[in-house]
Short mmCIF file of C-alpha atoms and ligand atoms in Angstrom, two decimals:
data_model
loop_
_atom_site.label_atom_id
_atom_site.label_comp_id
_atom_site.label_asym_id
_atom_site.label_seq_id
_atom_site.Cartn_x
_atom_site.Cartn_y
_atom_site.Cartn_z
CA MET G 1 -42.99 9.50 -27.15
CA SER G 2 -41.97 12.06 -24.48
CA GLU G 3 -41.86 15.73 -25.39
CA LYS G 4 -38.21 16.73 -26.03
CA LEU G 5 -36.82 19.50 -23.89
CA TRP G 6 -34.90 20.88 -26.84
CA ASN G 7 -37.51 20.64 -29.62
CA GLY G 8 -38.46 24.30 -29.94
CA ARG G 9 -36.83 24.75 -33.35
CA PHE G 10 -37.90 21.35 -34.72
CA SER G 11 -41.01 20.73 -36.78
CA GLU G 12 -40.51 16.98 -37.23
CA GLY G 13 -40.12 14.26 -34.60
CA THR G 14 -36.89 12.30 -34.27
CA ASP G 15 -36.56 9.05 -36.18
CA LYS G 16 -36.95 6.10 -33.79
CA LEU G 17 -33.68 4.57 -34.93
CA VAL G 18 -31.89 7.87 -34.39
CA GLU G 19 -33.34 8.02 -30.90
CA ARG G 20 -31.96 4.60 -30.17
CA PHE G 21 -28.64 5.46 -31.76
CA THR G 22 -28.14 8.69 -29.87
CA ALA G 23 -29.43 7.57 -26.47
CA SER G 24 -26.97 7.01 -23.66
CA ILE G 25 -29.49 6.40 -20.93
CA SER G 26 -28.85 2.62 -20.86
CA TYR G 27 -25.42 3.31 -19.33
CA ASP G 28 -25.35 6.91 -18.08
CA ARG G 29 -28.30 6.23 -15.75
CA ARG G 30 -25.54 5.00 -13.48
CA LEU G 31 -24.68 8.68 -12.91
CA TYR G 32 -28.11 9.59 -11.52
CA ALA G 33 -27.02 10.26 -7.93
CA TRP G 34 -24.22 12.62 -9.02
CA ASP G 35 -26.52 14.31 -11.52
CA ILE G 36 -29.11 15.04 -8.85
CA GLU G 37 -26.58 16.11 -6.24
CA GLY G 38 -25.03 18.47 -8.79
CA SER G 39 -28.43 19.88 -9.67
CA ILE G 40 -29.31 20.47 -6.01
CA ALA G 41 -26.04 22.36 -5.55
CA HIS G 42 -26.61 24.34 -8.74
CA CYS G 43 -30.13 25.50 -7.84
CA SER G 44 -29.09 26.31 -4.27
CA MET G 45 -26.31 28.51 -5.71
CA LEU G 46 -28.83 30.14 -8.07
CA ALA G 47 -30.94 31.05 -5.04
CA ASP G 48 -27.92 32.38 -3.12
CA THR G 49 -27.06 34.68 -6.03
CA GLY G 50 -30.66 35.80 -6.51
CA VAL G 51 -31.04 34.26 -9.98
CA ILE G 52 -34.02 32.29 -8.68
CA THR G 53 -36.03 32.79 -5.48
CA PRO G 54 -35.49 30.72 -2.35
CA ASP G 55 -39.01 29.30 -2.82
CA GLU G 56 -38.21 28.19 -6.33
CA ALA G 57 -35.01 26.57 -5.14
CA ALA G 58 -36.88 24.78 -2.36
CA GLU G 59 -39.37 23.44 -4.87
CA LEU G 60 -36.58 22.24 -7.14
CA VAL G 61 -34.77 20.52 -4.28
CA ARG G 62 -38.00 18.84 -3.17
CA GLY G 63 -38.63 17.62 -6.73
CA LEU G 64 -35.08 16.44 -7.28
CA THR G 65 -35.15 14.53 -4.00
CA GLN G 66 -38.35 12.84 -5.10
CA VAL G 67 -36.81 11.89 -8.46
CA ARG G 68 -33.89 10.31 -6.60
CA ARG G 69 -36.29 8.40 -4.39
CA GLU G 70 -38.20 7.13 -7.41
CA ILE G 71 -35.01 5.98 -9.15
CA GLU G 72 -33.81 4.22 -6.00
CA ALA G 73 -37.18 2.55 -5.49
CA GLY G 74 -37.03 1.21 -9.06
CA GLU G 75 -40.19 3.15 -10.00
CA PHE G 76 -38.54 5.45 -12.49
CA ILE G 77 -39.38 4.95 -16.17
CA TYR G 78 -36.53 5.22 -18.68
CA ASP G 79 -37.13 6.02 -22.30
CA ASP G 80 -34.68 6.34 -25.21
CA SER G 81 -36.51 9.38 -26.50
CA LEU G 82 -35.16 11.31 -23.48
CA GLU G 83 -31.56 10.54 -24.52
CA ASP G 84 -29.63 10.71 -21.32
CA ILE G 85 -29.83 10.85 -17.54
CA HIS G 86 -29.81 14.68 -17.50
CA MET G 87 -32.95 14.86 -19.64
CA HIS G 88 -34.66 12.09 -17.72
CA VAL G 89 -34.21 13.83 -14.39
CA GLU G 90 -35.26 17.19 -15.75
CA SER G 91 -38.29 15.89 -17.53
CA ARG G 92 -39.52 14.02 -14.46
CA LEU G 93 -38.83 17.11 -12.39
CA LEU G 94 -41.10 19.07 -14.69
CA ALA G 95 -43.88 16.57 -14.11
CA ILE G 96 -43.43 16.79 -10.32
CA VAL G 97 -42.90 20.51 -9.68
CA GLY G 98 -44.28 22.09 -12.86
CA LYS G 99 -42.98 25.40 -14.22
CA ALA G 100 -40.33 25.92 -11.57
CA ALA G 101 -38.39 22.97 -13.12
CA GLN G 102 -37.74 25.08 -16.17
CA LYS G 103 -35.46 27.32 -14.14
CA LEU G 104 -33.08 24.54 -13.07
CA HIS G 105 -31.05 24.69 -16.25
CA THR G 106 -30.42 28.44 -15.96
CA GLY G 107 -26.75 29.25 -16.45
CA ARG G 108 -25.96 25.62 -17.16
CA SER G 109 -25.67 23.28 -20.13
CA ARG G 110 -25.60 19.54 -20.43
CA ASN G 111 -22.04 19.99 -21.58
CA ASP G 112 -20.77 21.20 -18.22
CA GLN G 113 -23.34 19.10 -16.40
CA VAL G 114 -22.06 15.83 -17.87
CA ALA G 115 -18.48 16.85 -17.10
CA LEU G 116 -19.56 17.43 -13.50
CA ASP G 117 -21.31 14.05 -13.24
CA ILE G 118 -18.30 12.13 -14.55
CA ARG G 119 -15.91 14.04 -12.31
CA MET G 120 -18.00 13.36 -9.21
CA PHE G 121 -18.41 9.71 -10.12
CA LEU G 122 -14.69 9.31 -10.81
CA ARG G 123 -13.68 11.17 -7.66
CA ALA G 124 -15.68 8.73 -5.49
CA GLU G 125 -14.39 5.71 -7.41
CA THR G 126 -10.78 6.88 -7.28
CA LEU G 127 -10.97 7.35 -3.50
CA GLY G 128 -12.39 3.86 -3.20
CA ILE G 129 -9.67 2.40 -5.39
CA ILE G 130 -6.92 4.12 -3.40
CA ALA G 131 -8.39 2.66 -0.20
CA ALA G 132 -8.67 -0.80 -1.79
CA LEU G 133 -5.05 -0.58 -2.94
CA ARG G 134 -4.08 0.29 0.60
CA ARG G 135 -5.79 -2.87 1.90
CA LEU G 136 -4.05 -4.91 -0.76
CA ARG G 137 -0.65 -3.41 0.09
CA GLU G 138 -1.25 -4.30 3.71
CA MET G 139 -2.00 -7.86 2.68
CA VAL G 140 1.24 -8.03 0.62
CA VAL G 141 3.31 -6.77 3.59
CA SER G 142 1.62 -9.32 5.89
CA LEU G 143 2.56 -12.14 3.50
CA ALA G 144 6.12 -10.85 3.29
CA GLU G 145 6.36 -10.64 7.08
CA ALA G 146 4.95 -14.12 7.53
CA HIS G 147 7.56 -15.63 5.19
CA LEU G 148 10.65 -13.71 6.25
CA GLY G 149 13.59 -16.10 5.94
CA ALA G 150 12.22 -18.23 3.10
CA VAL G 151 14.56 -18.26 0.10
CA MET G 152 13.88 -18.74 -3.57
CA PRO G 153 15.70 -18.30 -6.86
CA GLY G 154 15.59 -14.78 -8.24
CA TYR G 155 15.28 -14.73 -12.02
CA THR G 156 16.36 -12.58 -14.92
CA HIS G 157 15.27 -13.65 -18.41
CA LEU G 158 13.30 -16.29 -16.51
CA GLN G 159 16.64 -18.03 -15.85
CA ARG G 160 17.79 -18.68 -12.32
CA ALA G 161 20.08 -15.80 -11.39
CA GLN G 162 20.77 -15.25 -7.68
CA PRO G 163 18.99 -16.36 -4.50
CA VAL G 164 16.55 -13.90 -2.98
CA LEU G 165 14.11 -13.86 -0.11
CA LEU G 166 10.53 -14.68 -0.99
CA SER G 167 9.66 -11.63 1.15
CA HIS G 168 11.85 -9.47 -1.08
CA HIS G 169 10.05 -10.77 -4.18
CA LEU G 170 6.67 -10.03 -2.56
CA MET G 171 7.76 -6.57 -1.46
CA ALA G 172 8.55 -5.76 -5.10
CA TYR G 173 4.76 -5.88 -5.63
CA TYR G 174 4.24 -3.64 -2.59
CA GLU G 175 6.32 -1.01 -4.38
CA MET G 176 4.35 -1.39 -7.62
CA PHE G 177 1.02 -1.06 -5.87
CA THR G 178 2.27 1.89 -3.85
CA ARG G 179 3.19 3.73 -7.02
CA ASP G 180 -0.27 2.87 -8.34
CA GLY G 181 -1.84 4.48 -5.26
CA GLU G 182 0.31 7.56 -5.81
CA ARG G 183 -0.70 7.73 -9.46
CA PHE G 184 -4.40 7.63 -8.59
CA GLY G 185 -3.81 10.27 -5.91
CA ASP G 186 -2.15 12.46 -8.51
CA ALA G 187 -4.94 11.91 -11.05
CA LEU G 188 -7.39 12.85 -8.32
CA LYS G 189 -5.92 16.36 -8.17
CA ARG G 190 -7.09 16.97 -11.71
CA ILE G 191 -10.37 14.99 -11.39
CA ASN G 192 -11.31 17.07 -8.37
CA VAL G 193 -12.01 20.33 -10.22
CA LEU G 194 -15.50 21.85 -10.63
CA PRO G 195 -16.49 22.24 -14.30
CA LEU G 196 -20.01 23.59 -13.67
CA GLY G 197 -20.43 27.17 -14.82
CA ALA G 198 -18.62 26.70 -18.12
CA ALA G 199 -22.14 26.29 -19.53
CA ALA G 200 -22.28 25.26 -23.22
CA LEU G 201 -18.75 26.49 -23.92
CA ALA G 202 -18.43 30.22 -23.34
CA GLY G 203 -19.60 30.74 -19.75
CA THR G 204 -22.89 32.37 -18.87
CA THR G 205 -24.45 35.81 -18.68
CA TYR G 206 -26.09 35.02 -15.33
CA PRO G 207 -24.36 36.25 -12.16
CA ILE G 208 -23.53 32.74 -10.98
CA ASP G 209 -21.05 32.02 -8.17
CA ARG G 210 -18.94 29.05 -9.14
CA ASP G 211 -17.05 29.04 -5.83
CA ASN G 212 -20.38 28.65 -4.05
CA THR G 213 -21.19 25.55 -6.13
CA ALA G 214 -17.66 24.23 -5.63
CA ARG G 215 -18.00 24.56 -1.83
CA ARG G 216 -21.33 22.78 -1.87
CA LEU G 217 -19.90 19.89 -3.88
CA HIS G 218 -16.57 19.80 -2.02
CA PHE G 219 -14.39 20.72 -4.97
CA PRO G 220 -11.19 22.43 -3.84
CA ARG G 221 -11.06 24.49 -7.06
CA VAL G 222 -13.00 25.50 -10.14
CA SER G 223 -11.85 25.01 -13.76
CA GLU G 224 -10.46 27.95 -15.69
CA ASN G 225 -11.13 28.26 -19.42
CA SER G 226 -14.79 27.40 -20.16
CA MET G 227 -14.00 25.96 -23.59
CA ASP G 228 -11.35 23.67 -22.21
CA THR G 229 -13.71 22.72 -19.40
CA VAL G 230 -16.39 21.20 -21.63
CA GLY G 231 -13.90 19.76 -24.09
CA ASP G 232 -11.59 18.17 -21.51
CA ARG G 233 -11.48 14.49 -20.65
CA ASP G 234 -7.81 14.40 -19.66
CA PHE G 235 -8.85 13.48 -16.14
CA ALA G 236 -10.63 10.38 -17.43
CA LEU G 237 -7.60 9.47 -19.55
CA GLU G 238 -5.31 9.87 -16.58
CA PHE G 239 -7.49 7.64 -14.50
CA THR G 240 -7.63 4.98 -17.21
CA ALA G 241 -3.88 5.21 -17.79
CA ALA G 242 -3.31 4.69 -14.06
CA ALA G 243 -5.80 1.78 -14.15
CA SER G 244 -3.94 0.27 -17.11
CA ILE G 245 -0.61 0.43 -15.30
CA CYS G 246 -2.17 -1.03 -12.18
CA MET G 247 -3.73 -3.87 -14.18
CA MET G 248 -0.33 -4.48 -15.80
CA HIS G 249 1.06 -5.04 -12.31
CA PHE G 250 -1.74 -7.45 -11.48
CA SER G 251 -1.13 -9.21 -14.77
CA ARG G 252 2.54 -9.71 -13.98
CA LEU G 253 1.69 -11.05 -10.53
CA SER G 254 -0.90 -13.31 -12.13
CA GLU G 255 1.62 -14.58 -14.65
CA GLU G 256 4.01 -15.48 -11.84
CA LEU G 257 1.29 -17.25 -9.84
CA ILE G 258 0.29 -19.21 -12.95
CA LEU G 259 3.88 -20.27 -13.56
CA TRP G 260 4.50 -20.97 -9.90
CA SER G 261 1.46 -23.18 -9.56
CA SER G 262 2.57 -25.36 -12.50
CA ALA G 263 4.16 -28.74 -11.78
CA GLU G 264 7.32 -27.39 -13.41
CA PHE G 265 7.77 -24.76 -10.69
CA GLY G 266 5.62 -26.10 -7.83
CA PHE G 267 6.21 -22.95 -5.76
CA VAL G 268 2.61 -22.21 -4.75
CA GLU G 269 -0.72 -23.83 -4.26
CA ILE G 270 -3.81 -21.69 -4.72
CA ALA G 271 -6.71 -22.77 -2.48
CA ASP G 272 -9.58 -24.68 -4.14
CA ALA G 273 -11.98 -21.77 -3.65
CA PHE G 274 -9.90 -19.66 -6.04
CA THR G 275 -9.26 -22.24 -8.73
CA THR G 276 -11.46 -24.24 -11.07
CA GLY G 277 -11.45 -27.73 -12.48
CA SER G 278 -11.50 -29.07 -15.98
CA SER G 279 -14.64 -30.63 -17.49
CA ILE G 280 -12.58 -33.36 -19.10
CA MET G 281 -9.32 -33.82 -17.17
CA PRO G 282 -10.11 -34.89 -13.59
CA GLN G 283 -6.65 -34.09 -12.24
CA LYS G 284 -6.73 -30.43 -13.25
CA LYS G 285 -6.79 -27.49 -10.88
CA ASN G 286 -6.55 -24.35 -12.91
CA PRO G 287 -5.48 -20.86 -11.82
CA ASP G 288 -8.40 -19.27 -13.69
CA VAL G 289 -8.67 -16.18 -11.47
CA CYS G 290 -5.08 -15.28 -12.33
CA GLU G 291 -5.62 -16.05 -15.96
CA LEU G 292 -8.72 -13.88 -16.11
CA VAL G 293 -6.96 -10.98 -14.43
CA ARG G 294 -4.23 -11.30 -17.04
CA GLY G 295 -6.89 -11.38 -19.76
CA LYS G 296 -8.89 -8.47 -18.35
CA THR G 297 -5.73 -6.35 -18.39
CA GLY G 298 -6.06 -6.22 -22.16
CA ARG G 299 -9.58 -5.00 -21.80
CA VAL G 300 -8.55 -2.05 -19.63
CA TYR G 301 -5.79 -1.18 -22.15
CA GLY G 302 -8.58 -1.28 -24.75
CA ASP G 303 -10.59 1.20 -22.64
CA LEU G 304 -7.59 3.53 -22.56
CA MET G 305 -7.10 3.23 -26.34
CA ALA G 306 -10.81 3.88 -26.90
CA LEU G 307 -10.64 7.10 -24.86
CA LEU G 308 -7.45 8.33 -26.45
CA THR G 309 -8.79 7.67 -29.92
CA LEU G 310 -12.11 9.26 -29.02
CA MET G 311 -10.42 12.52 -28.10
CA LYS G 312 -7.67 12.76 -30.67
CA SER G 313 -9.40 14.71 -33.44
CA LEU G 314 -12.06 16.67 -31.61
CA PRO G 315 -12.22 20.36 -32.46
CA MET G 316 -13.02 22.64 -29.56
CA ALA G 317 -15.13 22.52 -27.52
CA TYR G 318 -17.77 19.86 -26.67
CA ASN G 319 -18.61 17.26 -29.34
CA ARG G 320 -21.19 14.55 -29.09
CA ASP G 321 -18.47 11.96 -29.65
CA MET G 322 -17.64 12.54 -26.01
CA GLN G 323 -20.79 10.69 -24.98
CA GLU G 324 -18.74 7.59 -25.88
CA ASP G 325 -16.40 8.26 -22.96
CA LYS G 326 -18.63 6.60 -20.41
CA GLU G 327 -18.65 2.94 -21.30
CA PRO G 328 -14.84 2.53 -21.48
CA LEU G 329 -14.46 4.55 -18.28
CA PHE G 330 -17.07 2.53 -16.42
CA ASP G 331 -15.51 -0.67 -17.70
CA ALA G 332 -12.04 0.35 -16.53
CA VAL G 333 -13.42 1.26 -13.08
CA ASP G 334 -15.41 -1.96 -12.74
CA THR G 335 -12.68 -4.24 -13.98
CA LEU G 336 -10.04 -2.73 -11.71
CA LYS G 337 -12.34 -2.75 -8.68
CA MET G 338 -13.21 -6.43 -9.18
CA THR G 339 -9.56 -7.30 -9.68
CA LEU G 340 -8.60 -5.51 -6.47
CA GLU G 341 -11.34 -7.26 -4.56
CA VAL G 342 -10.65 -10.74 -5.87
CA TYR G 343 -6.89 -10.39 -5.32
CA THR G 344 -7.26 -9.14 -1.76
CA ARG G 345 -9.39 -12.22 -1.06
CA MET G 346 -7.15 -14.66 -2.92
CA LEU G 347 -3.72 -13.64 -1.61
CA PRO G 348 -4.16 -15.10 1.89
CA ASN G 349 -5.41 -18.28 0.22
CA ILE G 350 -2.12 -18.97 -1.49
CA THR G 351 0.29 -21.45 0.11
CA PHE G 352 3.92 -20.82 -0.65
CA LYS G 353 5.82 -24.08 -0.84
CA ILE G 354 8.94 -22.78 0.79
CA ASP G 355 10.74 -26.14 0.80
CA ALA G 356 10.39 -26.44 -2.99
CA MET G 357 11.51 -22.83 -3.36
CA ALA G 358 14.57 -23.46 -1.16
CA ARG G 359 15.41 -26.63 -3.10
CA ALA G 360 15.29 -24.67 -6.33
CA THR G 361 18.03 -22.36 -5.03
CA THR G 362 20.50 -25.27 -4.88
CA THR G 363 20.66 -25.95 -8.61
CA GLY G 364 21.23 -23.67 -11.58
CA PHE G 365 24.49 -22.08 -10.39
CA LEU G 366 22.90 -19.32 -8.32
CA ASP G 367 26.23 -19.08 -6.51
CA ALA G 368 28.34 -18.23 -9.57
CA THR G 369 28.25 -14.46 -9.00
CA ASP G 370 29.20 -14.94 -5.37
CA MET G 371 32.10 -17.19 -6.25
CA ALA G 372 33.40 -14.45 -8.52
CA ASP G 373 32.92 -11.96 -5.65
CA TYR G 374 34.84 -14.38 -3.40
CA LEU G 375 37.81 -14.29 -5.75
CA ALA G 376 37.53 -10.55 -6.28
CA THR G 377 37.54 -9.80 -2.53
CA ARG G 378 40.70 -11.89 -2.35
CA GLY G 379 42.49 -9.71 -4.87
CA MET G 380 41.57 -11.08 -8.30
CA PRO G 381 40.20 -8.38 -10.71
CA PHE G 382 36.44 -8.98 -11.17
CA ARG G 383 36.64 -9.55 -14.93
CA GLU G 384 39.23 -12.27 -14.43
CA ALA G 385 37.22 -13.79 -11.58
CA HIS G 386 34.16 -13.81 -13.87
CA HIS G 387 36.18 -15.76 -16.43
CA VAL G 388 37.60 -18.23 -13.86
CA VAL G 389 34.13 -18.99 -12.47
CA GLY G 390 32.79 -19.34 -16.03
CA ARG G 391 35.34 -22.08 -16.60
CA ALA G 392 34.40 -23.71 -13.29
CA VAL G 393 30.71 -23.62 -14.27
CA GLY G 394 31.55 -25.22 -17.61
CA ALA G 395 33.56 -27.98 -15.92
CA ALA G 396 30.84 -28.61 -13.32
CA LEU G 397 28.17 -28.75 -16.00
CA ALA G 398 30.22 -31.29 -17.95
CA ARG G 399 30.30 -33.49 -14.81
CA GLY G 400 26.60 -32.96 -14.07
CA ARG G 401 27.44 -31.20 -10.81
CA GLU G 402 26.93 -27.80 -9.15
CA LEU G 403 29.75 -25.48 -8.04
CA HIS G 404 29.06 -26.19 -4.41
CA ASP G 405 29.22 -29.96 -5.08
CA LEU G 406 32.85 -29.69 -6.15
CA SER G 407 35.51 -30.60 -3.59
CA LEU G 408 38.02 -28.08 -2.31
CA SER G 409 40.82 -29.61 -4.39
CA GLU G 410 38.62 -29.57 -7.51
CA LEU G 411 37.87 -25.92 -6.88
CA LYS G 412 41.46 -25.06 -6.20
CA ALA G 413 42.33 -26.26 -9.68
CA PHE G 414 40.57 -23.10 -10.91
CA SER G 415 42.28 -20.72 -8.50
CA GLY G 416 44.71 -21.06 -5.66
CA LEU G 417 42.84 -18.24 -3.87
CA ILE G 418 40.03 -20.67 -2.99
CA GLU G 419 40.02 -21.97 0.60
CA GLU G 420 37.75 -24.07 2.83
CA ASP G 421 35.67 -21.00 3.72
CA ILE G 422 34.28 -20.96 0.15
CA PHE G 423 31.54 -23.40 1.17
CA SER G 424 30.00 -21.22 3.88
CA PHE G 425 30.56 -18.19 1.65
CA LEU G 426 28.43 -19.87 -1.01
CA SER G 427 25.67 -20.97 1.36
CA VAL G 428 22.32 -19.55 0.24
CA ARG G 429 21.82 -17.84 3.59
CA GLN G 430 25.12 -15.99 3.38
CA MET G 431 24.64 -15.11 -0.25
CA VAL G 432 21.27 -13.54 0.57
CA ASP G 433 22.40 -11.80 3.75
CA ARG G 434 25.48 -10.25 2.20
CA ARG G 435 23.25 -8.17 -0.11
CA LYS G 436 22.79 -5.39 2.38
CA SER G 437 22.92 -2.51 -0.12
CA HIS G 438 19.89 -0.22 0.11
CA GLY G 439 16.99 -2.05 -1.50
CA GLY G 440 18.82 -5.39 -1.49
CA THR G 441 17.57 -8.79 -0.42
CA ALA G 442 19.49 -9.26 2.87
CA THR G 443 17.18 -10.33 5.70
CA ASP G 444 17.89 -7.15 7.70
CA THR G 445 17.37 -4.93 4.68
CA VAL G 446 14.04 -6.61 3.82
CA ARG G 447 12.97 -6.41 7.46
CA SER G 448 13.49 -2.66 7.48
CA ALA G 449 11.73 -2.33 4.09
CA MET G 450 8.72 -4.07 5.63
CA MET G 451 8.89 -1.85 8.72
CA ASN G 452 8.98 1.24 6.49
CA ALA G 453 6.01 -0.05 4.56
CA ARG G 454 4.07 -0.60 7.82
CA ARG G 455 4.89 2.92 8.93
CA ALA G 456 3.78 4.36 5.59
CA LEU G 457 0.51 2.45 5.72
CA ILE G 458 -0.19 3.64 9.25
CA ALA G 459 0.62 7.25 8.33
CA GLU G 460 -1.74 7.03 5.35
CA SER G 461 -4.59 5.71 7.43
CA ASP G 462 -3.98 8.40 10.11
CA ASP G 463 -3.80 11.45 7.88
CA GLY G 464 -6.02 10.15 5.08
CA SER G 465 -3.21 10.83 2.63
CA GLY G 466 -3.72 7.37 1.22
CA VAL G 467 -7.00 8.57 -0.12
CA GLY G 468 -5.86 11.56 -2.06
CA ASP G 469 -5.71 15.24 -1.25
N1 LIG Y 1 -25.32 12.64 -23.09
C1 LIG Y 1 -24.38 13.64 -23.41
C2 LIG Y 1 -22.98 13.15 -23.08
O1 LIG Y 1 -22.85 12.17 -22.45
C3 LIG Y 1 -24.64 14.85 -22.58
C4 LIG Y 1 -24.23 16.17 -23.20
C5 LIG Y 1 -24.97 16.35 -24.45
N2 LIG Y 1 -24.89 17.69 -24.91
C6 LIG Y 1 -25.47 18.04 -26.04
N3 LIG Y 1 -25.44 19.29 -26.33
N4 LIG Y 1 -26.05 17.17 -26.82
O2 LIG Y 1 -21.97 13.71 -23.53
#
């Protein structure tokens, strides 16, 4: 239907099916604002360097601004025959400003243009994600602060291991989400590089000024090798890898909340607004949000695999395969953003049943390690102490009791080193608070971890370091 901008050498029109097959406009239209902003910067640079006249540049800017207005007003007409967003904007520009539009593409190619659009899109999204992660981390610290003192079993192999503070458990997620923020900040360094000026693959004969364009578009640096520039999607891979790791953290948290909200654990209750019912079983209250986050994690991994596979056999430099980068990338961005949003809303709507958690610390021999420590601090070699307590555990199990249910004389049968003070030594509070090693679960240690987290969050909001370079 529309006249192609590249059809000079063609004598036949494109097959309709091929048009549909090659078009990316249904999804890359999402990049319109970046495409237009990039074009405005490009033509302003062309005027600064004398490649086009200031009047021509003014015409182009006027036309591009009108195209943006039309798109935002929903008046813009999309058509598969124009392939992608770049062609759509340029062809509409031609209709608005006439011949001057033909100068816009001077010293540029769609290959560096599309790289620019994706980089600008991803830069904005990454900044938003880092900020959202910061809000989530704040929420996690608030929960940890609000529950300081509450105890629960800590697990290894999903078997009760040693008592820990609920706040300590929650702060483990603070660490994960902090690393995620750092990873996105690091990816941002390589996203935030101007590709424009690489042209099709070899650079351009026009006297362009890439630093000028970079300044206009707030890129701290310009890319080096022009062939690498149009053939590079590492930055998108890094983003999606960081998104995959972040989703993996959300998936682990989701898994715990699903387990904890089961009758078997009974450690949390998720508010009605964040759960759903069953169409057949009236008693059900299902943690669907958590389950879906766990499920959507697989989808983001899929996006990463799609991108890695897309790139793995491409010869230099640009190849049309790379048009397939957008849908996985958009999907990873959208899925992660939704997950961040829904989790930040859901977390304060979770009730931790601290009595049930505390009760759970009293069974399952969470004091066995400490009893061995007790003997070891009284002179018994740790290996021997481990063995003695193992026998005590076996004997208690046989009687259907816990270590701390045994009487002093029963305990003494295992070692004469045991005295009355064993009972306070094995109290959950003392067991927790003795673990004062850096990063341990003692109340004082966790309190200072939370204070450090608060300080880090404040510093990030003050200097903007939480939102990248
Ligand atoms: N729609 C294309 C993409 O997303 C733009 C670049 C196309 N370049 C080309 N020479 N056909 O990758």
